[in-house]
CSV table of N, CA and C and ligand atoms in Angstrom, one decimal:
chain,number,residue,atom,x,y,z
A,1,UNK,N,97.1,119.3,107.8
A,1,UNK,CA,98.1,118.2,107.4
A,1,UNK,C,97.5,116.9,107.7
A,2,UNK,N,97.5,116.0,106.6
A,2,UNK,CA,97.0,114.8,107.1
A,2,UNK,C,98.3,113.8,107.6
A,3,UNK,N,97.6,112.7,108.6
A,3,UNK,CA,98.5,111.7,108.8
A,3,UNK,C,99.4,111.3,107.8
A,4,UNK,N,100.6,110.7,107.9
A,4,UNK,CA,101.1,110.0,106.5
A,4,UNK,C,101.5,108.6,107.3
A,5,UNK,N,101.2,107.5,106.3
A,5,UNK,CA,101.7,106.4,106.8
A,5,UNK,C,102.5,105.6,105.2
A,6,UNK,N,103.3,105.2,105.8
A,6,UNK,CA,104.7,104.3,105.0
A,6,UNK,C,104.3,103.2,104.6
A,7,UNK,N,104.3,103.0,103.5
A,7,UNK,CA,104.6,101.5,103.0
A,7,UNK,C,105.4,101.1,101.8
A,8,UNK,N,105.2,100.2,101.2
A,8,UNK,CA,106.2,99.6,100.7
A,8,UNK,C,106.4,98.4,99.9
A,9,UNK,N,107.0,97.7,98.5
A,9,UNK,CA,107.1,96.4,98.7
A,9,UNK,C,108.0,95.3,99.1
A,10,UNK,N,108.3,94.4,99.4
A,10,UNK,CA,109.1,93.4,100.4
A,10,UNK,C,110.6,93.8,100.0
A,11,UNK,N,110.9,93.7,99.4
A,11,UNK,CA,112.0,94.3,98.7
A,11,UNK,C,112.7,95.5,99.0
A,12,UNK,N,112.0,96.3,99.2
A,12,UNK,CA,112.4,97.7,99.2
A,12,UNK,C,112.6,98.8,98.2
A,13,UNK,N,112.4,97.8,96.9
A,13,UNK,CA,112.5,99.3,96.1
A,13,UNK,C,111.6,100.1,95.6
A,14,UNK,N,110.3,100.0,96.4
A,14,UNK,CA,109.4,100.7,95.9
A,14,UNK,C,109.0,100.8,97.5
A,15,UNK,N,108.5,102.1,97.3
A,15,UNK,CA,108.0,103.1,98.7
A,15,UNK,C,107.3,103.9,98.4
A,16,UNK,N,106.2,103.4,99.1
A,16,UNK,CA,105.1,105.1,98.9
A,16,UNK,C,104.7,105.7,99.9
A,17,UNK,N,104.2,106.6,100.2
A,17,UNK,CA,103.5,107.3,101.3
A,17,UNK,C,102.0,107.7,101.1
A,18,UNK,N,101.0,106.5,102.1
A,18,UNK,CA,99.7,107.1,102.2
A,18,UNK,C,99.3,108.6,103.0
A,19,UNK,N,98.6,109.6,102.1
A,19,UNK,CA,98.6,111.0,102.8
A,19,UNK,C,97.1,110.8,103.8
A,20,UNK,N,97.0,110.6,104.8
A,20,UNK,CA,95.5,110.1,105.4
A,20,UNK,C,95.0,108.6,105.4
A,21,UNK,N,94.2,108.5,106.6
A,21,UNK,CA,93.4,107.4,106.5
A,21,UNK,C,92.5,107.0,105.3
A,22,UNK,N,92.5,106.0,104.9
A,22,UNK,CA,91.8,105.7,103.8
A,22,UNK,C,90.4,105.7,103.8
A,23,UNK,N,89.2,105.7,103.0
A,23,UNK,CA,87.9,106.2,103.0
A,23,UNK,C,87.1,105.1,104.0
A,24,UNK,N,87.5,103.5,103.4
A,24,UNK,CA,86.9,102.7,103.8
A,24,UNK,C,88.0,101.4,103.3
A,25,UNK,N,87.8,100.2,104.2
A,25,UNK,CA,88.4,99.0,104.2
A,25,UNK,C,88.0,97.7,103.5
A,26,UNK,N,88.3,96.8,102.8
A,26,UNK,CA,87.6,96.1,102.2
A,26,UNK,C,88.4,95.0,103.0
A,27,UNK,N,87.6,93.9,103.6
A,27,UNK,CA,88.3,92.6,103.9
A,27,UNK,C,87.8,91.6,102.4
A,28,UNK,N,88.1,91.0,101.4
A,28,UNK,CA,87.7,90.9,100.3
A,28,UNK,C,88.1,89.1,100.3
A,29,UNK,N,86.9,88.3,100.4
A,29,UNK,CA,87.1,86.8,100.6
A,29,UNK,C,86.8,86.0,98.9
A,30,UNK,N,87.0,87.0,98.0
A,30,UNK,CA,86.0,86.4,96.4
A,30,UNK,C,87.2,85.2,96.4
A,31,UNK,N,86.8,85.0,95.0
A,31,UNK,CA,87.9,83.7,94.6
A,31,UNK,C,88.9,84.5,94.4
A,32,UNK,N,89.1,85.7,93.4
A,32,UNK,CA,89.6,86.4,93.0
A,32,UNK,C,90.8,86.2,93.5
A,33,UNK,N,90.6,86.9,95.0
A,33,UNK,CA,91.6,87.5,95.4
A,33,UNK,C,92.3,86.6,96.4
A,34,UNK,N,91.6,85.3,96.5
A,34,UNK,CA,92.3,84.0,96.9
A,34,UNK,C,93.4,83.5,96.0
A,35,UNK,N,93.2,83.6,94.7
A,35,UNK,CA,93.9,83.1,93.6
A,35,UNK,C,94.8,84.0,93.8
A,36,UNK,N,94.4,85.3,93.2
A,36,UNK,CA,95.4,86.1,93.1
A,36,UNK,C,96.4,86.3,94.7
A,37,UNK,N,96.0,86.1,95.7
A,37,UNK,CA,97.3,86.6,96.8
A,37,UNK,C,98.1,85.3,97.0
A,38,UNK,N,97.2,84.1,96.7
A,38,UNK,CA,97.8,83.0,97.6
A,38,UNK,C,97.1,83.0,98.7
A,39,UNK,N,96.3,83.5,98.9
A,39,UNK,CA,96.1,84.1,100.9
A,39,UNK,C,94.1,83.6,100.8
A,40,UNK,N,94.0,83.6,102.1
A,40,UNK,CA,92.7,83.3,102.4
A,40,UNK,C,91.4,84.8,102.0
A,41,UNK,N,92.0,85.4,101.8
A,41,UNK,CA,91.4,87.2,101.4
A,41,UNK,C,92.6,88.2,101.3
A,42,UNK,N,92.1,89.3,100.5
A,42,UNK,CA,92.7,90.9,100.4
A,42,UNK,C,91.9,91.9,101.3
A,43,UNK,N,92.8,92.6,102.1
A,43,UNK,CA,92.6,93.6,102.5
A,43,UNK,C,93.2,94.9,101.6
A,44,UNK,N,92.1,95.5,101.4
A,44,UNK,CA,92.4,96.5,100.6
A,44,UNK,C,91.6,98.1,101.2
A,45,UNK,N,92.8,98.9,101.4
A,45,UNK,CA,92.4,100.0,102.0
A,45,UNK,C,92.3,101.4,100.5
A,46,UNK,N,90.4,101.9,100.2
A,46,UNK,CA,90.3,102.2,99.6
A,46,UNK,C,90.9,104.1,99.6
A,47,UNK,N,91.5,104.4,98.9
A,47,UNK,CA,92.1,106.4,99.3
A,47,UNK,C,91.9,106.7,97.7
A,48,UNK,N,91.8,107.8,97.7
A,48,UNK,CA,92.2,108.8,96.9
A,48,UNK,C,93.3,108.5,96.3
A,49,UNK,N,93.5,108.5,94.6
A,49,UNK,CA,94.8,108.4,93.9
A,49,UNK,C,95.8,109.4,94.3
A,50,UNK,N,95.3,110.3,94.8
A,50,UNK,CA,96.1,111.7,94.5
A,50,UNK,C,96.8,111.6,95.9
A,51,UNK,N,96.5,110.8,96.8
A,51,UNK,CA,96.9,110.6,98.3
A,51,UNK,C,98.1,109.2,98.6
A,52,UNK,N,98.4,108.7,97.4
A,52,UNK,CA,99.2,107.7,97.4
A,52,UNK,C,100.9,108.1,96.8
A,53,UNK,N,101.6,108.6,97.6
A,53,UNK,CA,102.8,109.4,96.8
A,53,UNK,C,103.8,108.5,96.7
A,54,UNK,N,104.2,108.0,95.5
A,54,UNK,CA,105.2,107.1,95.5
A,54,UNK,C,106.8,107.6,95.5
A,55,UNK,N,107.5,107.4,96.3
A,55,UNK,CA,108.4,108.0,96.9
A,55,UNK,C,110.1,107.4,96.4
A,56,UNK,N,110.0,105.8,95.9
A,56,UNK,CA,110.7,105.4,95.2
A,56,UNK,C,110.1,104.2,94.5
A,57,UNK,N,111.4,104.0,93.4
A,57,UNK,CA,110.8,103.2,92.7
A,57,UNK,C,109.7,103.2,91.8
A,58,UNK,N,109.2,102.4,91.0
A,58,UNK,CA,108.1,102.1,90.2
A,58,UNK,C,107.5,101.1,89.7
A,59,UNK,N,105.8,101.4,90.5
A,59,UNK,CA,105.5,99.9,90.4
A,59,UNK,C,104.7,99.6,89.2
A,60,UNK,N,104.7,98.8,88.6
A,60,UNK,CA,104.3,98.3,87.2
A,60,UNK,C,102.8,97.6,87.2
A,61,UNK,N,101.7,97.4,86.3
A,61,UNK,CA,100.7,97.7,86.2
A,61,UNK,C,100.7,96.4,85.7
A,62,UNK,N,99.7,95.0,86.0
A,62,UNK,CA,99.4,93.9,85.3
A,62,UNK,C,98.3,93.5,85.3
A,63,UNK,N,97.4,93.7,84.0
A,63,UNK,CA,96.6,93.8,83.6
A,63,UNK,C,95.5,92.3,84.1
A,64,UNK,N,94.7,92.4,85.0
A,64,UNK,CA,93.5,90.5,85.4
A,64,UNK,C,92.6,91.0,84.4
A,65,UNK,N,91.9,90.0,84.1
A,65,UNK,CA,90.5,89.8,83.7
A,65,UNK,C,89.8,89.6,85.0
A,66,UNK,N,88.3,90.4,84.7
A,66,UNK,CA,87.1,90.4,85.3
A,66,UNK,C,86.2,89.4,84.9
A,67,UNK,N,84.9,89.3,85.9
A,67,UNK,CA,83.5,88.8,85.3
A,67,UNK,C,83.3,90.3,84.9
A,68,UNK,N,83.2,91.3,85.7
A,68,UNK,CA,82.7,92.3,84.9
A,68,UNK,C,83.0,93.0,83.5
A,69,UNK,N,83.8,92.3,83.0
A,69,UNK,CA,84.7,93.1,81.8
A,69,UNK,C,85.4,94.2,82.1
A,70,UNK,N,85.6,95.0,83.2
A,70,UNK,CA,86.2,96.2,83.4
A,70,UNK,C,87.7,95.6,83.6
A,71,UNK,N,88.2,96.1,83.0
A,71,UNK,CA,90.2,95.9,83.9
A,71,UNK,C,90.1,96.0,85.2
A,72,UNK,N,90.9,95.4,85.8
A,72,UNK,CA,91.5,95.3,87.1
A,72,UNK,C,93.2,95.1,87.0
A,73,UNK,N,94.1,96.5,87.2
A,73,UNK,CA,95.4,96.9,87.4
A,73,UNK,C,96.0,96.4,89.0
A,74,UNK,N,96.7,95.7,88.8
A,74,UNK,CA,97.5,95.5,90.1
A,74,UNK,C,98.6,95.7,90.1
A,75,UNK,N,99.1,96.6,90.4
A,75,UNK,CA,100.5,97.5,90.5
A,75,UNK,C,101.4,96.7,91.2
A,76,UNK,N,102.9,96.3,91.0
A,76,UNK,CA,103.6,95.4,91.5
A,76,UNK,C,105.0,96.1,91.7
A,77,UNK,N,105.5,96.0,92.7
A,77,UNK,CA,107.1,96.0,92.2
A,77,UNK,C,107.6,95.2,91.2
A,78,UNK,N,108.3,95.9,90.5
A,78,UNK,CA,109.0,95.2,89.5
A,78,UNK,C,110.0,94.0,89.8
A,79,UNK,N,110.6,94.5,90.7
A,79,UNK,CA,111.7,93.2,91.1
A,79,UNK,C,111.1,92.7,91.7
A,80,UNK,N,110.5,92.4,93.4
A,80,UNK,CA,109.9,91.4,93.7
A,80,UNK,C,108.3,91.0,93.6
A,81,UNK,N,107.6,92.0,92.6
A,81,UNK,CA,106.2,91.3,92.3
A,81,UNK,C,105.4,91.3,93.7
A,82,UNK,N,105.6,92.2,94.6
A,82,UNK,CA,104.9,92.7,95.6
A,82,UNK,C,103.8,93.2,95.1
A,83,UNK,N,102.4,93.0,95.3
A,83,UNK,CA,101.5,93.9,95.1
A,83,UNK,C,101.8,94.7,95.9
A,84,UNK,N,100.9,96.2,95.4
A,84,UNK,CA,101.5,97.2,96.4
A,84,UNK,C,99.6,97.8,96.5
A,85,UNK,N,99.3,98.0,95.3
A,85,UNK,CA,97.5,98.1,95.0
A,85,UNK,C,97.0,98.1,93.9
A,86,UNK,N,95.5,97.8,93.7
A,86,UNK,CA,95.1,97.7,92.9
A,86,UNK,C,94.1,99.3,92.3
A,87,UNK,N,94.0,98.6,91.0
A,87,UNK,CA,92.8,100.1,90.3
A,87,UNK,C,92.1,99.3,89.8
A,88,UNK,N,91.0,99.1,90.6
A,88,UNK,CA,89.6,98.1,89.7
A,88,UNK,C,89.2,99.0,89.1
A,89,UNK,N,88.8,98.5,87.8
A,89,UNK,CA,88.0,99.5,86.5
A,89,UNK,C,88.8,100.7,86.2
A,90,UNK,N,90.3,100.2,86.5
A,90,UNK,CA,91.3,101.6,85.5
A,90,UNK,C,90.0,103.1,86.3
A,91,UNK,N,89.6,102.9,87.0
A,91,UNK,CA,89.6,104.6,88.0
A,91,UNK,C,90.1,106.0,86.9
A,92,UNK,N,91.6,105.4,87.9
A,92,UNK,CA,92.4,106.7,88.3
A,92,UNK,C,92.3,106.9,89.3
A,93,UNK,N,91.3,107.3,89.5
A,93,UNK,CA,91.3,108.6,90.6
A,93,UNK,C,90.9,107.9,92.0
A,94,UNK,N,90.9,106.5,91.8
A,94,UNK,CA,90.7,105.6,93.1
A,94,UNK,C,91.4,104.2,93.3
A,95,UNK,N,92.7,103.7,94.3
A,95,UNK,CA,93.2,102.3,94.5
A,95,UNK,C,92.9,102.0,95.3
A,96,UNK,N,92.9,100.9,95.5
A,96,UNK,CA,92.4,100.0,96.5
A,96,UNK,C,94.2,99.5,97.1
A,97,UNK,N,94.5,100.0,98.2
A,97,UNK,CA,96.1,100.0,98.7
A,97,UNK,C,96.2,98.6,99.7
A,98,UNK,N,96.9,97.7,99.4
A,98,UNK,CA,97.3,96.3,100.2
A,98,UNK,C,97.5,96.8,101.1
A,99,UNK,N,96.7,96.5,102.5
A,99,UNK,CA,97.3,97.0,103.4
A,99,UNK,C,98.5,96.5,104.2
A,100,UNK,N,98.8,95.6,104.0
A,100,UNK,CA,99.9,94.6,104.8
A,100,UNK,C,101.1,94.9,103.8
A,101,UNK,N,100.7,95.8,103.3
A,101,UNK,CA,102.1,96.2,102.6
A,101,UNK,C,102.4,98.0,103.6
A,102,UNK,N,101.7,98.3,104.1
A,102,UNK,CA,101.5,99.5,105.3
A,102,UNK,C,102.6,99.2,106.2
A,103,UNK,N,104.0,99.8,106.9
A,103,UNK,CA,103.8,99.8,107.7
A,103,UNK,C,103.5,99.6,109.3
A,104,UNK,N,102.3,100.6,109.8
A,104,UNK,CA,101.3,100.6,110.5
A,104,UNK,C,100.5,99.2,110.0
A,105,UNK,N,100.3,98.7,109.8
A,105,UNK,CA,99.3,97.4,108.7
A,105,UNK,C,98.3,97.0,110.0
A,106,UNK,N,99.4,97.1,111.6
A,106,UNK,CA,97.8,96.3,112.2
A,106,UNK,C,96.7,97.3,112.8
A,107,UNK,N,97.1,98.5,112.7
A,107,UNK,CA,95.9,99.7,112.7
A,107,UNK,C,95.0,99.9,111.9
A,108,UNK,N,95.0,99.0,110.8
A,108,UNK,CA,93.6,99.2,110.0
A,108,UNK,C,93.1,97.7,110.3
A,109,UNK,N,91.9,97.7,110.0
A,109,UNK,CA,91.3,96.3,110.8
A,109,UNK,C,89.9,96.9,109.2
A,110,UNK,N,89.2,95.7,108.7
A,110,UNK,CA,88.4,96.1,107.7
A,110,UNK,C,87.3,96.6,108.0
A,111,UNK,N,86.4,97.6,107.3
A,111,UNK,CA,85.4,97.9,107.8
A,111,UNK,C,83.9,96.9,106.9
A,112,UNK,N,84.2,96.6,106.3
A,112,UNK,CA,83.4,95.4,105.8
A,112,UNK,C,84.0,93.9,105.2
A,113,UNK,N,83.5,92.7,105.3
A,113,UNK,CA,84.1,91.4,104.9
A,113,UNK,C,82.8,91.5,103.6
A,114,UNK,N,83.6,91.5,102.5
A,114,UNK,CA,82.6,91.1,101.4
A,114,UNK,C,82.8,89.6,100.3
A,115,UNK,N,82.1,89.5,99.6
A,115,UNK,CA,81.8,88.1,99.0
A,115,UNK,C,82.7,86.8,100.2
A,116,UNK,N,81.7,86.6,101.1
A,116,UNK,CA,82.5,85.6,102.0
A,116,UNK,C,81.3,84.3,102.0
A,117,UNK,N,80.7,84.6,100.2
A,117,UNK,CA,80.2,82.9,100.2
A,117,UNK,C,81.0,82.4,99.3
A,118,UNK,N,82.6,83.0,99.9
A,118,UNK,CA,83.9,82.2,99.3
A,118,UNK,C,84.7,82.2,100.3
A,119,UNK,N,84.2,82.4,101.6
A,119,UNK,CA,85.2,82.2,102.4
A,119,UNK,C,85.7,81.3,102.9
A,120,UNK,N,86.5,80.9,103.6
A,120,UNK,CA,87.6,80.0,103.6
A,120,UNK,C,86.8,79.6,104.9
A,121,UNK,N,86.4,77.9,105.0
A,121,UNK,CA,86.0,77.4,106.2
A,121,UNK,C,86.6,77.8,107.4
A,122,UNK,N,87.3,77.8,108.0
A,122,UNK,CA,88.2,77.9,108.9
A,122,UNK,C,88.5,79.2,109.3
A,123,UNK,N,88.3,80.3,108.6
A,123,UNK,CA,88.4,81.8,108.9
A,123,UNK,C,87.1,82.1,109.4
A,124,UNK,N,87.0,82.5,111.1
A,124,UNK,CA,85.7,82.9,111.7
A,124,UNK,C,86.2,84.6,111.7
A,125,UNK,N,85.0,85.0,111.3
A,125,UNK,CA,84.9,86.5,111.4
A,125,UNK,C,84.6,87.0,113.2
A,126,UNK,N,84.6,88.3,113.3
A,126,UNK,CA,84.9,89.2,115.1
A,126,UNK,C,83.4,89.1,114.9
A,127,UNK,N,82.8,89.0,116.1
A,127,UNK,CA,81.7,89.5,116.4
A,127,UNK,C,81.2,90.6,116.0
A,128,UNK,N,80.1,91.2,115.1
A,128,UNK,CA,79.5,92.3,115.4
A,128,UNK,C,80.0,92.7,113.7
A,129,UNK,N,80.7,91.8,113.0
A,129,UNK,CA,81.7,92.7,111.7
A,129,UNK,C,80.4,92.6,110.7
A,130,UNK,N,80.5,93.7,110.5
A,130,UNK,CA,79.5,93.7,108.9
A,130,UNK,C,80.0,92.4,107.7
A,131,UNK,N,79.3,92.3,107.5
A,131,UNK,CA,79.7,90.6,106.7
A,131,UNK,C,78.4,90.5,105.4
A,132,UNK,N,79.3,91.0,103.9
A,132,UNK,CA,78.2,89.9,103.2
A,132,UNK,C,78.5,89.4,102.0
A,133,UNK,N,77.6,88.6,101.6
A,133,UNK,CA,77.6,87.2,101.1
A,133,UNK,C,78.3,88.1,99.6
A,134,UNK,N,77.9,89.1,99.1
A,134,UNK,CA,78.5,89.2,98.0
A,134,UNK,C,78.9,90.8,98.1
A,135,UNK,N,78.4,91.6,97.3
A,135,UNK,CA,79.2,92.9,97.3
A,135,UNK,C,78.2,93.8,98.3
A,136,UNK,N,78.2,95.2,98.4
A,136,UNK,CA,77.4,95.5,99.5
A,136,UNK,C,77.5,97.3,98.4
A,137,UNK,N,76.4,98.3,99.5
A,137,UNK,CA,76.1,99.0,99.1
A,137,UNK,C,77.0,100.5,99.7
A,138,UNK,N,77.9,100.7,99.0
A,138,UNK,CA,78.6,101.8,99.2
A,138,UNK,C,77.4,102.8,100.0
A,139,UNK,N,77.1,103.0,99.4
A,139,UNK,CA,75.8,104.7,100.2
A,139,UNK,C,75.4,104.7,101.4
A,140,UNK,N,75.3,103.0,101.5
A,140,UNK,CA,74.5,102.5,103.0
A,140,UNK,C,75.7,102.6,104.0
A,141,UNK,N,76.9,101.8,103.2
A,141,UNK,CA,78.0,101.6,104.4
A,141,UNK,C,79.1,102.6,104.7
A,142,UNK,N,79.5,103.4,103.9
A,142,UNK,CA,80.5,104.8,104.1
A,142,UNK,C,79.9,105.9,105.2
A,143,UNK,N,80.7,106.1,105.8
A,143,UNK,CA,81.0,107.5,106.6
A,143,UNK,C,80.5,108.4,105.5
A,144,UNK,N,79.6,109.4,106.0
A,144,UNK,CA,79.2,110.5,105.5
A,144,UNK,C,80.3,111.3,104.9
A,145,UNK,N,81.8,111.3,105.3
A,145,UNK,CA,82.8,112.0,105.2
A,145,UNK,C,83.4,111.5,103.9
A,146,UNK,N,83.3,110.5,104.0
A,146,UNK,CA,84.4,109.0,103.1
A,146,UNK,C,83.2,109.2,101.8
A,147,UNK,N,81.8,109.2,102.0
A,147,UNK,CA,81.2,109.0,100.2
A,147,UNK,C,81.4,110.8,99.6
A,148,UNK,N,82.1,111.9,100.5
A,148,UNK,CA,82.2,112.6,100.1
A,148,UNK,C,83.1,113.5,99.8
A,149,UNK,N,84.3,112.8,100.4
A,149,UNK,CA,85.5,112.5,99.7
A,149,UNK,C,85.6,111.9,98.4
A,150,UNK,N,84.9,110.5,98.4
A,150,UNK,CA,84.7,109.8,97.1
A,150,UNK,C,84.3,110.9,96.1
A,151,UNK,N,83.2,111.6,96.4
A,151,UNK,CA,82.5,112.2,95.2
A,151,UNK,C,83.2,113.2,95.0
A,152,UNK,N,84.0,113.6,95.6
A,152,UNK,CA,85.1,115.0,95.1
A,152,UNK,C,86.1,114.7,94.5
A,153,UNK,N,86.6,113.4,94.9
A,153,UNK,CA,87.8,113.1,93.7
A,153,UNK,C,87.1,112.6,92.5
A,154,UNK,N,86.1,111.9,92.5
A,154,UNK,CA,85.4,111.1,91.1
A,154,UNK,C,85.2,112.8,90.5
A,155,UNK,N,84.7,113.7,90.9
A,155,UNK,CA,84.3,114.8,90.1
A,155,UNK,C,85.3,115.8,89.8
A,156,UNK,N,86.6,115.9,90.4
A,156,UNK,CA,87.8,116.4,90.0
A,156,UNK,C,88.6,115.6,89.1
A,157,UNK,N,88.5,114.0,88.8
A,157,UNK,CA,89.0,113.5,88.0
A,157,UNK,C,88.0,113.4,86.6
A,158,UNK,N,86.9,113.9,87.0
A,158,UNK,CA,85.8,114.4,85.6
A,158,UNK,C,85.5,113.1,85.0
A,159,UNK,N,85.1,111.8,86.3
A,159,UNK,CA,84.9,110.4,86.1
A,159,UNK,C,83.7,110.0,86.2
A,160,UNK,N,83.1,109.5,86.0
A,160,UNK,CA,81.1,108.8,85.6
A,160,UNK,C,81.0,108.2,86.8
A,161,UNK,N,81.9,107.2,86.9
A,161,UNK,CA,82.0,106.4,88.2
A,161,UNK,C,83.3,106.4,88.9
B,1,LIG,ZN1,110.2,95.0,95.7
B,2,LIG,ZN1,88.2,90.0,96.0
């Protein structure tokens, strides 16, 4: 039985349940996600689709534009427009979960800071944190456990990437 942890958007009418710790953490400083939160970065805790059980409610899908051309889905509550998570590149079978929408929220702490040659002057990073300037290399940085979890949902959802 895996851990389950609670979250939710401000509002309350949407509630989901994460089934487990998520693979890996993104502290995410792009423009992107400055624009898009209002906030200095996104923390986005990466899981398994199939591990995110939405318990009430329904959260609705709003479609960003990329540099990459791929879609980027950001699921929202309906009534108060909480992000709850995202699906970069329409997946499926992988979100990227808000964590400060958790819960638990201060038990996850990120396991990498990426594109932070957008970061916010004034935000100093912890000693020792993996930190880079733009995106970084999944293979290098995942837990042996976490890229192989990845590859069992990407290959049960019968996905390329
Ligand atoms: Zn809400
Ligand atoms: Zn970002």
């Amino acid at each position: 039985m895996s851990e389950i942890f609670e979250g939710g958007c401000f509002c309350g009418k949407v509630r989901y349940r994460m089934h487990g710790r998520p693979m890996f953490i993104h502290c995410c400083h792009c423009t992107d996600c400055q624009q898009q939160t209002g906030g200095a970065f996104a923390i986005n805790a990466l899981i398994e689709t199939d591990r995110v059980e939405i318990v009430e409610g329904e959260p609705v899908a709003v479609v960003m534009n990329t540099d990459s051309g791929l879609p980027h889905d950001i699921y929202r509550c309906p009534e108060c427009q909480t992000a709850l998570w995202s699906d970069y590149g329409r997946r499926g079978w992988m979100l990227f979960v808000r964590v400060q929408t958790l819960e638990r929220r201060a038990e996850f702490s990120p396991d990498v800071h990426i594109f932070t040659r957008s970061k916010v002057a004034w935000v100093g990073l912890p000693e020792g944190a993996n930190v880079f300037e733009n995106y970084y290399s999944s293979k290098a940085m995942w837990p042996a456990e976490s890229v192989a979890r990845r590859e069992t949902a990407r290959i049960k959802a019968g996905a390329k990437r």
